[in-house]
Amino acid sequence: MIHLNELNALSKEQRPAVELRDVWYSYDGRSYILRGIDLKVLRGSSLMILGSSGSGKTTLLKIMCGLLKPSKGSVSILGAEVTDPSNGNHIRRQIGYIPQQLGLVRSLTVLENVLMGALPRMGFVNSLLSIYPKSEVEFAEQCLGVVGLSHKAGEKVYRLSGGERQRVAIARALMQKSRIILADEFISELDYVRAREVMDIMSNLRREGVTLICVTHDVDIAAEYGENAVILRGGEKVVEISARKLTPDLLKESFNED
Amino acid sequence: MKIKRTNVQIWLSLLIASAVLLHNMGFFDPSRLKTGLANISLFIRELFPPDPSVVGQVSWAIVETIQMAFAGTVLGSIVSIPLALLGARNIISGVPNAIARLLLSVVRVVPALLWAIIFVVAFGLGPLPGTLGLAAYSLGYLGKLYYEAFEAVDPELLEATKAIGCSKLQQIRYVIIPETANTIISQFLFLFEYNVRASTILGFVGAGGVGFYMLGYIQLFQYQRLMTTLLLTLCVILFIDFVSAKVRDRFLIHISK
């Protein structure tokens, strides 16, 4: 048994879910938003990214999911290079990206939004005519079940509460069959209880091998639900520790140093 | 409070300039003004009483006018949506975008009446050139309104779907169109209202509808028949504006949710 565990640990070590090597990013070629970020996130682990506004957290996530190309350095997802164009869509399917405002289409129903996660695996005509195979619809209903929203499947998204919308976004990420979920401060508008409900759903997913990378302002949430944590300042990684050791003082300290 | 001297100078010079312009137009010629006012009162007296004998004939012409307006708006909006998608910078960039925008602005520069004249020359008299004229005008106008609506779609939605791996067409189908559907419908209705009003005049150039009768009555000095036509047209336009405004309100309320 011990031997097996070691083997598991070794394979985790060899193929991290996300690996960034010396990543730099600039919009204009002059000022850099990210400066030489090195990061390794193991499969099934959870990483919390903290930092003041404008420290490059969102940019970092967008680079991980391939929305932005790094100006310098390389990014690999589950061992495949993101910068290699031949990997493009294949990599996107591995990653569920939940932006800050969730990116849900408010005028469509909950089920329609979740089904959007299946669009890249569907044929051209069927996807435009919304002819989803029965298996996909059943899978979408399962995903809604995981986040506890089966009863709202036919509801338009603009009728949902904030917490329910977060859960739709998670269900859509699940629909992508993604192995990695990137979430950008998506629980920041929720109250104490709702935020923990949503995070509980996320940590349950981790048990099934999903890797979780969250940007958050909330030290308590980060310490409770994170395994590791990094703090960014001015586009640089200034702290990388076990999430349990996060304290408000540490955060304050790493925000203020200039 | 002390009045600034420069302000007085600006207002005074504007006043003088207006007076000079009005004089050049013949506004200060008392004998001309007098005959003009007398003619107007004569004209107004001759409008009454309205002649009810043409109600049937004119009503059919008004129905034709509305049909032209509706068909023209539908045709124009159907063509405008793909062009507007090409013209929206958040969907398509570069040369195709510039061409679509240029095309739309060229179409928009030409007024509906001129389009109608062009199509009358091409297709002959009747409601067909009128419909095509309104369609061309609607295309230019709706195309611009639609690409502006498409560009106002939350960029995060497009980013989120791009991150999922959706294609451009899938983004259009599931993000752009649903998010702007209310605007598309309410602008369509607005332009329909406008086209009903505009199409009454298209008959003047032989492009069908009630305007054809209006011009005839004016040329034959049948002002009492003209009055009947004007009253009927007014009633129908007010009714359409009222209904359309109510429907648009419903869609706009829906947007703000």
Coordinates of C-alpha atoms in Angstrom, one line a residue:
Chain A
M1 CA 0.0 0.0 0.0
I2 CA 2.7 2.4 1.0
H3 CA 4.5 1.6 -2.2
L4 CA 1.3 2.5 -4.2
N5 CA 0.9 5.8 -2.5
E6 CA 4.5 6.7 -3.2
L7 CA 3.9 5.9 -6.9
N8 CA 0.9 8.1 -6.9
A9 CA 2.8 10.9 -5.3
L10 CA 5.5 10.4 -7.9
S11 CA 3.1 10.6 -10.9
K12 CA 1.6 13.7 -9.4
E13 CA 5.1 15.2 -9.2
Q14 CA 5.8 14.4 -12.8
R15 CA 2.7 15.8 -14.4
P16 CA 1.5 18.9 -12.6
A17 CA -2.0 20.1 -13.5
V18 CA -0.7 23.6 -14.3
E19 CA 2.9 24.6 -14.6
L20 CA 4.2 28.1 -15.3
R21 CA 7.8 28.8 -16.1
D22 CA 9.1 32.3 -15.9
V23 CA 5.9 33.9 -17.3
W24 CA 5.9 37.6 -18.2
Y25 CA 3.0 39.5 -19.5
S26 CA 2.6 42.9 -21.0
Y27 CA -0.2 44.6 -22.9
D28 CA 1.9 47.2 -24.5
G29 CA 5.4 45.8 -24.5
R30 CA 6.7 48.3 -21.9
S31 CA 5.2 47.9 -18.5
Y32 CA 4.8 44.3 -17.3
I33 CA 1.7 43.1 -15.5
L34 CA 3.3 39.8 -14.7
R35 CA 7.0 39.5 -13.9
G36 CA 8.7 36.1 -14.0
I37 CA 6.0 33.9 -12.4
D38 CA 7.0 30.4 -11.6
L39 CA 4.2 28.2 -10.4
K40 CA 3.4 24.5 -10.1
V41 CA 0.0 23.3 -9.2
L42 CA -0.3 19.5 -8.5
R43 CA -3.3 17.5 -9.7
G44 CA -6.2 17.4 -7.3
S45 CA -4.7 20.2 -5.2
S46 CA -6.1 23.6 -4.6
L47 CA -4.3 26.9 -4.9
M48 CA -5.4 30.2 -3.6
I49 CA -4.1 33.4 -5.3
L50 CA -4.2 36.5 -3.2
G51 CA -3.0 40.0 -3.8
S52 CA -4.1 43.6 -3.9
S53 CA -6.1 45.1 -6.9
G54 CA -3.9 45.4 -9.9
S55 CA -1.4 42.9 -8.8
G56 CA -2.0 40.7 -11.8
K57 CA -4.2 37.9 -10.4
T58 CA -6.8 38.0 -13.1
T59 CA -4.2 38.3 -15.8
L60 CA -2.5 35.2 -14.3
L61 CA -5.8 33.2 -14.6
K62 CA -6.4 34.4 -18.1
I63 CA -2.9 33.1 -19.1
M64 CA -3.6 29.8 -17.5
C65 CA -6.8 29.2 -19.5
G66 CA -5.2 30.4 -22.7
L67 CA -7.2 33.6 -23.1
L68 CA -4.0 35.6 -23.0
K69 CA -0.6 34.5 -24.5
P70 CA 2.4 35.1 -22.2
S71 CA 4.8 37.7 -23.6
K72 CA 7.6 35.5 -22.3
G73 CA 7.9 32.1 -20.6
S74 CA 5.8 28.9 -21.0
V75 CA 2.6 27.5 -19.6
S76 CA 1.7 23.8 -19.6
I77 CA -1.6 22.3 -18.7
L78 CA -1.6 18.6 -17.8
G79 CA 1.8 18.3 -19.5
A80 CA 0.7 20.0 -22.8
E81 CA 2.1 23.3 -23.8
V82 CA -0.5 26.0 -24.0
T83 CA 1.6 28.1 -26.4
D84 CA 1.6 25.2 -28.9
P85 CA -1.2 26.2 -31.3
S86 CA -2.0 22.5 -32.1
N87 CA -3.0 22.0 -28.5
G88 CA -5.5 25.0 -28.5
N89 CA -9.0 23.6 -28.2
H90 CA -7.9 20.4 -26.5
I91 CA -6.5 22.4 -23.6
R92 CA -9.5 24.6 -23.3
R93 CA -11.6 21.6 -22.7
Q94 CA -9.5 20.7 -19.7
I95 CA -10.1 24.0 -18.1
G96 CA -13.2 25.5 -16.7
Y97 CA -12.8 29.2 -16.3
I98 CA -15.3 31.1 -14.1
P99 CA -14.7 34.9 -14.5
Q100 CA -15.5 37.4 -11.8
Q101 CA -19.0 38.3 -13.1
L102 CA -19.4 34.6 -14.0
G103 CA -20.0 35.1 -17.7
L104 CA -23.5 33.6 -17.7
V105 CA -26.0 34.5 -20.4
R106 CA -28.8 36.1 -18.4
S107 CA -31.5 35.8 -21.0
L108 CA -31.0 32.0 -21.4
T109 CA -32.2 29.4 -18.9
V110 CA -30.1 27.6 -16.3
L111 CA -30.0 24.4 -18.4
E112 CA -29.1 26.3 -21.6
N113 CA -26.2 28.0 -19.8
V114 CA -24.9 24.7 -18.5
L115 CA -25.3 23.0 -21.9
M116 CA -23.0 25.6 -23.3
G117 CA -20.2 23.7 -21.7
A118 CA -20.8 20.9 -24.2
L119 CA -20.7 23.1 -27.3
P120 CA -17.1 22.5 -28.3
R121 CA -17.7 18.7 -28.4
M122 CA -20.7 19.0 -30.7
G123 CA -21.1 19.0 -34.4
F124 CA -21.4 22.3 -36.3
V125 CA -25.0 22.1 -37.3
N126 CA -26.4 20.5 -34.2
S127 CA -24.6 23.0 -31.9
L128 CA -26.1 25.9 -33.8
L129 CA -29.6 24.4 -33.8
S130 CA -29.4 23.4 -30.1
I131 CA -29.9 19.8 -30.9
Y132 CA -28.2 18.2 -27.9
P133 CA -27.8 14.5 -27.7
K134 CA -29.8 12.9 -24.9
S135 CA -26.6 11.9 -23.1
E136 CA -25.5 15.5 -22.9
V137 CA -28.8 16.7 -21.5
E138 CA -28.7 14.0 -18.9
F139 CA -25.1 14.9 -18.0
A140 CA -26.2 18.6 -17.7
E141 CA -28.9 17.6 -15.3
Q142 CA -26.4 15.6 -13.3
C143 CA -24.1 18.6 -13.2
L144 CA -27.0 20.7 -11.9
G145 CA -27.7 18.0 -9.3
V146 CA -24.1 18.2 -8.1
V147 CA -24.6 21.9 -7.3
G148 CA -28.1 21.4 -6.0
L149 CA -30.0 23.3 -8.7
S150 CA -32.0 20.6 -10.5
H151 CA -35.2 22.3 -9.6
K152 CA -34.2 25.6 -11.3
A153 CA -33.2 24.1 -14.7
G154 CA -35.9 25.9 -16.6
E155 CA -35.5 29.2 -14.9
K156 CA -33.9 32.2 -16.7
V157 CA -30.6 33.2 -15.2
Y158 CA -31.6 36.8 -14.5
R159 CA -34.2 35.5 -12.1
L160 CA -31.6 33.7 -9.9
S161 CA -30.0 34.9 -6.7
G162 CA -26.2 35.6 -6.5
G163 CA -25.4 32.3 -4.9
E164 CA -27.5 30.3 -7.4
R165 CA -25.7 32.0 -10.3
Q166 CA -22.3 31.0 -8.8
R167 CA -23.6 27.4 -8.8
V168 CA -24.7 27.6 -12.4
A169 CA -21.2 28.8 -13.3
I170 CA -19.7 25.8 -11.5
A171 CA -22.2 23.4 -13.2
R172 CA -21.2 24.8 -16.6
A173 CA -17.5 24.2 -15.7
L174 CA -18.4 20.6 -14.8
M175 CA -20.3 20.3 -18.1
Q176 CA -17.0 20.9 -19.8
K177 CA -15.7 17.8 -18.1
S178 CA -12.8 20.0 -17.0
R179 CA -10.1 18.7 -14.8
I180 CA -9.0 22.1 -13.7
I181 CA -11.3 24.9 -12.5
L182 CA -10.1 28.5 -12.4
A183 CA -12.3 30.9 -10.5
D184 CA -11.8 34.6 -10.3
E185 CA -13.1 36.1 -7.0
F186 CA -16.4 34.5 -7.9
I187 CA -17.6 34.2 -4.3
S188 CA -16.7 37.8 -3.2
E189 CA -20.2 39.0 -3.4
L190 CA -21.7 36.2 -1.3
D191 CA -22.4 36.3 2.4
Y192 CA -20.5 34.1 4.9
V193 CA -22.8 31.1 4.7
R194 CA -23.5 31.1 0.9
A195 CA -19.7 31.5 0.2
R196 CA -19.0 28.4 2.2
E197 CA -21.8 26.4 0.6
V198 CA -20.3 27.2 -2.8
M199 CA -16.7 26.4 -1.6
D200 CA -17.9 23.1 -0.1
I201 CA -19.2 22.1 -3.6
M202 CA -15.8 23.0 -5.0
S203 CA -13.9 21.0 -2.5
N204 CA -16.1 18.0 -3.0
L205 CA -15.0 18.2 -6.7
R206 CA -11.4 18.0 -5.6
R207 CA -12.0 14.6 -4.1
E208 CA -12.8 13.5 -7.7
G209 CA -9.5 14.7 -8.9
V210 CA -10.4 18.2 -10.0
T211 CA -7.7 20.8 -9.5
L212 CA -8.9 24.1 -8.1
I213 CA -7.3 27.5 -8.6
C214 CA -9.1 30.4 -7.0
V215 CA -8.4 34.1 -6.9
T216 CA -9.8 35.5 -3.6
H217 CA -9.7 38.5 -1.3
D218 CA -10.9 36.4 1.6
V219 CA -8.1 35.1 3.9
D220 CA -10.5 32.9 5.9
I221 CA -11.8 31.2 2.8
A222 CA -8.3 30.8 1.4
A223 CA -7.0 29.3 4.7
E224 CA -10.1 27.0 5.0
Y225 CA -10.3 25.7 1.5
G226 CA -6.8 26.1 0.0
E227 CA -3.9 23.7 0.2
N228 CA -1.4 26.2 -1.1
A229 CA -1.4 29.9 -1.4
V230 CA 0.5 32.5 -3.3
I231 CA 0.5 36.2 -2.9
L232 CA 1.1 38.5 -5.8
R233 CA 2.4 42.1 -5.6
G234 CA 3.1 44.2 -8.7
G235 CA 3.1 41.1 -10.9
E236 CA 5.6 39.2 -8.9
K237 CA 5.0 36.2 -6.7
V238 CA 6.1 37.4 -3.2
V239 CA 4.8 34.7 -1.0
E240 CA 4.2 31.0 -1.5
I241 CA 3.1 29.0 1.5
S242 CA 0.8 26.4 2.8
A243 CA -2.7 28.0 2.8
R244 CA -3.2 27.1 6.5
K245 CA -0.4 29.5 7.5
L246 CA -2.1 32.5 5.9
T247 CA -3.0 35.2 8.3
P248 CA -4.4 38.7 7.8
D249 CA -1.1 40.1 9.1
L250 CA 0.9 38.2 6.6
L251 CA -1.3 39.5 3.8
K252 CA -1.1 43.1 5.1
E253 CA 2.6 42.8 5.3
S254 CA 3.0 41.6 1.8
F255 CA 0.6 44.2 0.4
N256 CA 2.4 47.1 2.0
E257 CA 6.1 46.5 1.4
D258 CA 7.2 48.7 -1.4
Chain B
M1 CA -24.8 90.2 -11.5
K2 CA -22.6 91.8 -14.2
I3 CA -23.4 90.6 -17.7
K4 CA -20.3 89.6 -19.5
R5 CA -19.7 91.8 -22.5
T6 CA -18.6 89.0 -24.8
N7 CA -21.9 87.2 -24.1
V8 CA -23.9 90.2 -25.3
Q9 CA -21.7 90.5 -28.4
I10 CA -22.3 86.9 -29.2
W11 CA -26.1 87.1 -28.9
L12 CA -26.3 90.4 -30.7
S13 CA -24.3 89.1 -33.7
L14 CA -26.4 85.9 -33.8
L15 CA -29.6 88.0 -33.9
I16 CA -28.3 90.2 -36.7
A17 CA -27.2 87.2 -38.7
S18 CA -30.6 85.6 -38.4
A19 CA -32.4 88.8 -39.4
V20 CA -30.2 89.1 -42.5
L21 CA -30.9 85.5 -43.4
L22 CA -34.7 86.0 -43.0
H23 CA -34.5 89.1 -45.1
N24 CA -32.7 87.2 -47.8
M25 CA -35.5 84.6 -47.8
G26 CA -38.1 87.2 -48.4
F27 CA -39.4 87.2 -44.8
F28 CA -39.7 91.0 -44.6
D29 CA -41.7 91.5 -47.7
P30 CA -45.1 92.6 -46.3
S31 CA -47.1 92.1 -49.5
R32 CA -45.9 88.6 -50.0
L33 CA -46.6 87.7 -46.4
K34 CA -50.1 89.0 -46.7
T35 CA -51.0 87.0 -49.8
G36 CA -49.4 83.9 -48.3
L37 CA -51.5 84.1 -45.1
A38 CA -54.6 84.8 -47.2
N39 CA -53.9 81.7 -49.3
I40 CA -53.4 79.5 -46.2
S41 CA -56.7 80.6 -44.7
L42 CA -58.4 79.9 -48.1
F43 CA -56.7 76.5 -48.3
I44 CA -57.8 75.6 -44.8
R45 CA -61.4 76.7 -45.5
E46 CA -61.4 74.5 -48.7
L47 CA -60.2 71.5 -46.6
F48 CA -63.6 71.4 -44.9
P49 CA -65.8 69.5 -44.8
P50 CA -63.9 66.3 -45.5
D51 CA -65.3 64.3 -48.4
P52 CA -66.3 60.9 -47.1
S53 CA -66.9 59.4 -50.5
V54 CA -63.2 58.3 -50.8
V55 CA -62.9 56.5 -47.5
G56 CA -63.1 53.1 -49.0
Q57 CA -60.5 53.8 -51.7
V58 CA -58.1 55.6 -49.3
S59 CA -58.4 52.9 -46.7
W60 CA -57.1 50.3 -49.1
A61 CA -54.2 52.6 -49.9
I62 CA -53.4 53.0 -46.3
V63 CA -53.4 49.2 -45.8
E64 CA -51.0 49.0 -48.8
T65 CA -48.8 51.7 -47.1
I66 CA -48.7 49.6 -43.9
Q67 CA -47.9 46.5 -45.8
M68 CA -45.1 48.3 -47.6
A69 CA -43.7 49.6 -44.3
F70 CA -43.9 46.2 -42.7
A71 CA -42.4 44.2 -45.6
G72 CA -39.7 46.8 -46.0
T73 CA -38.7 46.8 -42.4
V74 CA -38.7 43.0 -42.2
L75 CA -36.6 42.7 -45.4
G76 CA -34.2 45.4 -44.2
S77 CA -33.7 44.0 -40.7
I78 CA -33.1 40.4 -42.1
V79 CA -30.3 41.7 -44.2
S80 CA -29.0 44.1 -41.6
I81 CA -28.3 41.4 -38.9
P82 CA -25.5 39.6 -40.8
L83 CA -24.0 42.9 -41.9
A84 CA -24.2 44.2 -38.3
L85 CA -22.5 41.1 -37.0
L86 CA -19.7 41.8 -39.5
G87 CA -19.7 45.5 -38.4
A88 CA -19.3 44.7 -34.7
R89 CA -15.7 45.2 -33.7
N90 CA -16.0 42.7 -30.8
I91 CA -16.9 39.9 -33.3
I92 CA -15.0 40.7 -36.5
S93 CA -12.1 42.9 -36.9
G94 CA -10.0 44.1 -39.8
V95 CA -11.0 44.5 -43.5
P96 CA -14.4 42.7 -43.4
N97 CA -15.4 44.9 -40.5
A98 CA -14.4 48.1 -42.3
I99 CA -16.2 47.0 -45.5
A100 CA -19.4 46.2 -43.6
R101 CA -19.4 49.5 -41.8
L102 CA -18.7 51.5 -45.0
L103 CA -21.5 49.7 -46.8
L104 CA -23.9 50.5 -44.0
S105 CA -23.0 54.1 -43.9
V106 CA -23.2 54.5 -47.7
V107 CA -26.7 52.9 -47.6
R108 CA -27.6 55.2 -44.7
V109 CA -26.6 58.4 -46.4
V110 CA -29.2 58.0 -49.2
P111 CA -32.7 59.0 -47.9
A112 CA -35.7 56.6 -48.2
L113 CA -37.3 58.9 -50.8
L114 CA -34.3 58.8 -53.1
W115 CA -34.1 55.0 -52.7
A116 CA -37.7 54.9 -53.8
I117 CA -37.0 57.0 -56.9
I118 CA -34.1 54.7 -57.8
F119 CA -36.3 51.6 -57.5
V120 CA -39.2 53.2 -59.3
V121 CA -36.7 53.9 -62.2
A122 CA -35.6 50.3 -62.0
F123 CA -38.8 48.4 -61.3
G124 CA -41.6 50.7 -62.4
L125 CA -44.5 52.2 -60.4
G126 CA -46.2 50.4 -57.5
P127 CA -45.6 49.1 -54.0
L128 CA -42.5 47.0 -55.0
P129 CA -40.1 49.9 -55.4
G130 CA -41.6 51.5 -52.3
T131 CA -41.0 48.4 -50.3
L132 CA -37.4 48.1 -51.6
G133 CA -36.7 51.7 -50.8
L134 CA -37.9 51.3 -47.2
A135 CA -35.9 48.1 -47.0
A136 CA -32.7 49.8 -48.1
Y137 CA -33.2 52.7 -45.7
S138 CA -34.0 50.2 -42.8
L139 CA -30.9 48.2 -43.6
G140 CA -28.6 51.2 -43.2
Y141 CA -30.3 52.4 -40.1
L142 CA -30.9 49.1 -38.3
G143 CA -27.4 47.9 -39.3
K144 CA -25.8 50.7 -37.3
L145 CA -28.1 50.3 -34.3
Y146 CA -27.6 46.6 -34.3
Y147 CA -23.8 46.6 -34.4
E148 CA -23.8 49.1 -31.7
A149 CA -26.0 46.9 -29.6
F150 CA -23.7 43.9 -30.4
E151 CA -20.7 45.8 -29.3
A152 CA -22.3 46.7 -26.0
V153 CA -22.5 43.0 -25.0
D154 CA -20.5 42.3 -21.9
P155 CA -17.0 41.4 -23.0
E156 CA -16.7 38.9 -20.1
L157 CA -19.4 36.8 -21.6
L158 CA -17.5 36.5 -24.9
E159 CA -14.3 35.7 -22.9
A160 CA -16.0 33.1 -20.8
T161 CA -17.4 31.3 -23.9
K162 CA -14.1 31.6 -25.7
A163 CA -12.5 30.0 -22.7
I164 CA -15.0 27.1 -23.0
G165 CA -13.8 26.7 -26.6
C166 CA -16.9 28.0 -28.4
S167 CA -16.6 29.0 -32.0
K168 CA -17.5 32.5 -33.3
L169 CA -20.8 31.2 -34.7
Q170 CA -21.6 29.5 -31.4
Q171 CA -20.8 32.8 -29.5
I172 CA -23.2 34.7 -31.9
R173 CA -25.9 32.1 -31.4
Y174 CA -25.7 31.7 -27.6
V175 CA -24.4 35.1 -26.4
I176 CA -24.7 37.9 -28.9
I177 CA -28.2 37.2 -30.2
P178 CA -29.9 36.2 -26.9
E179 CA -28.3 39.2 -25.0
T180 CA -29.5 41.7 -27.7
A181 CA -32.8 40.1 -28.7
N182 CA -34.8 42.7 -26.9
T183 CA -33.0 45.6 -28.5
I184 CA -33.3 43.9 -31.9
I185 CA -37.1 43.6 -31.5
S186 CA -37.6 47.1 -30.0
Q187 CA -35.6 48.8 -32.7
F188 CA -37.4 46.9 -35.4
L189 CA -40.7 48.1 -34.1
F190 CA -39.4 51.7 -33.8
L191 CA -38.3 51.6 -37.4
F192 CA -41.6 50.1 -38.5
E193 CA -43.4 53.1 -36.9
Y194 CA -41.0 55.4 -38.7
N195 CA -41.5 53.6 -42.0
V196 CA -45.3 53.8 -41.8
R197 CA -44.8 57.6 -41.6
A198 CA -42.2 57.7 -44.2
S199 CA -44.0 55.5 -46.7
T200 CA -47.0 57.9 -46.9
I201 CA -44.8 60.2 -48.9
L202 CA -43.2 57.5 -51.1
G203 CA -46.4 57.5 -53.2
F204 CA -45.5 61.0 -54.3
V205 CA -42.8 59.5 -56.5
G206 CA -45.1 56.7 -57.7
A207 CA -43.8 54.1 -55.2
G208 CA -47.3 52.9 -54.1
G209 CA -49.4 53.6 -51.0
V210 CA -51.6 56.4 -49.8
G211 CA -49.2 59.2 -50.9
F212 CA -50.2 58.5 -54.5
Y213 CA -53.7 59.6 -53.7
M214 CA -52.6 62.6 -51.7
L215 CA -50.5 63.9 -54.6
G216 CA -53.4 63.4 -57.0
Y217 CA -55.9 65.3 -54.8
I218 CA -53.4 68.2 -54.4
Q219 CA -52.9 68.4 -58.2
L220 CA -56.6 68.3 -58.9
F221 CA -57.4 70.8 -56.1
Q222 CA -59.7 68.2 -54.4
Y223 CA -58.8 69.5 -50.9
Q224 CA -61.8 68.0 -49.2
R225 CA -60.7 64.5 -50.4
L226 CA -57.2 65.3 -49.3
M227 CA -58.5 66.2 -45.8
T228 CA -60.2 62.8 -45.5
T229 CA -57.0 61.1 -46.5
L230 CA -54.9 63.1 -44.0
L231 CA -57.4 62.4 -41.2
L232 CA -57.4 58.6 -41.9
T233 CA -53.7 58.5 -42.2
L234 CA -53.2 60.4 -38.9
C235 CA -55.6 58.0 -37.1
V236 CA -53.8 55.0 -38.4
I237 CA -50.3 56.4 -37.6
L238 CA -51.3 57.4 -34.1
F239 CA -52.8 53.9 -33.5
I240 CA -49.6 52.1 -34.7
D241 CA -47.3 54.4 -32.7
F242 CA -49.4 53.8 -29.6
V243 CA -49.5 50.0 -29.9
S244 CA -45.8 49.8 -31.0
A245 CA -44.7 52.0 -28.1
K246 CA -46.6 49.8 -25.6
V247 CA -45.0 46.7 -27.0
R248 CA -41.5 48.3 -27.0
D249 CA -41.9 49.3 -23.4
R250 CA -42.5 45.8 -22.4
F251 CA -39.3 44.7 -24.1
L252 CA -37.3 47.6 -22.6
I253 CA -38.6 46.8 -19.1
H254 CA -37.4 43.3 -19.7
I255 CA -33.9 44.5 -20.6
S256 CA -33.4 46.5 -17.4
K257 CA -34.0 43.4 -15.2

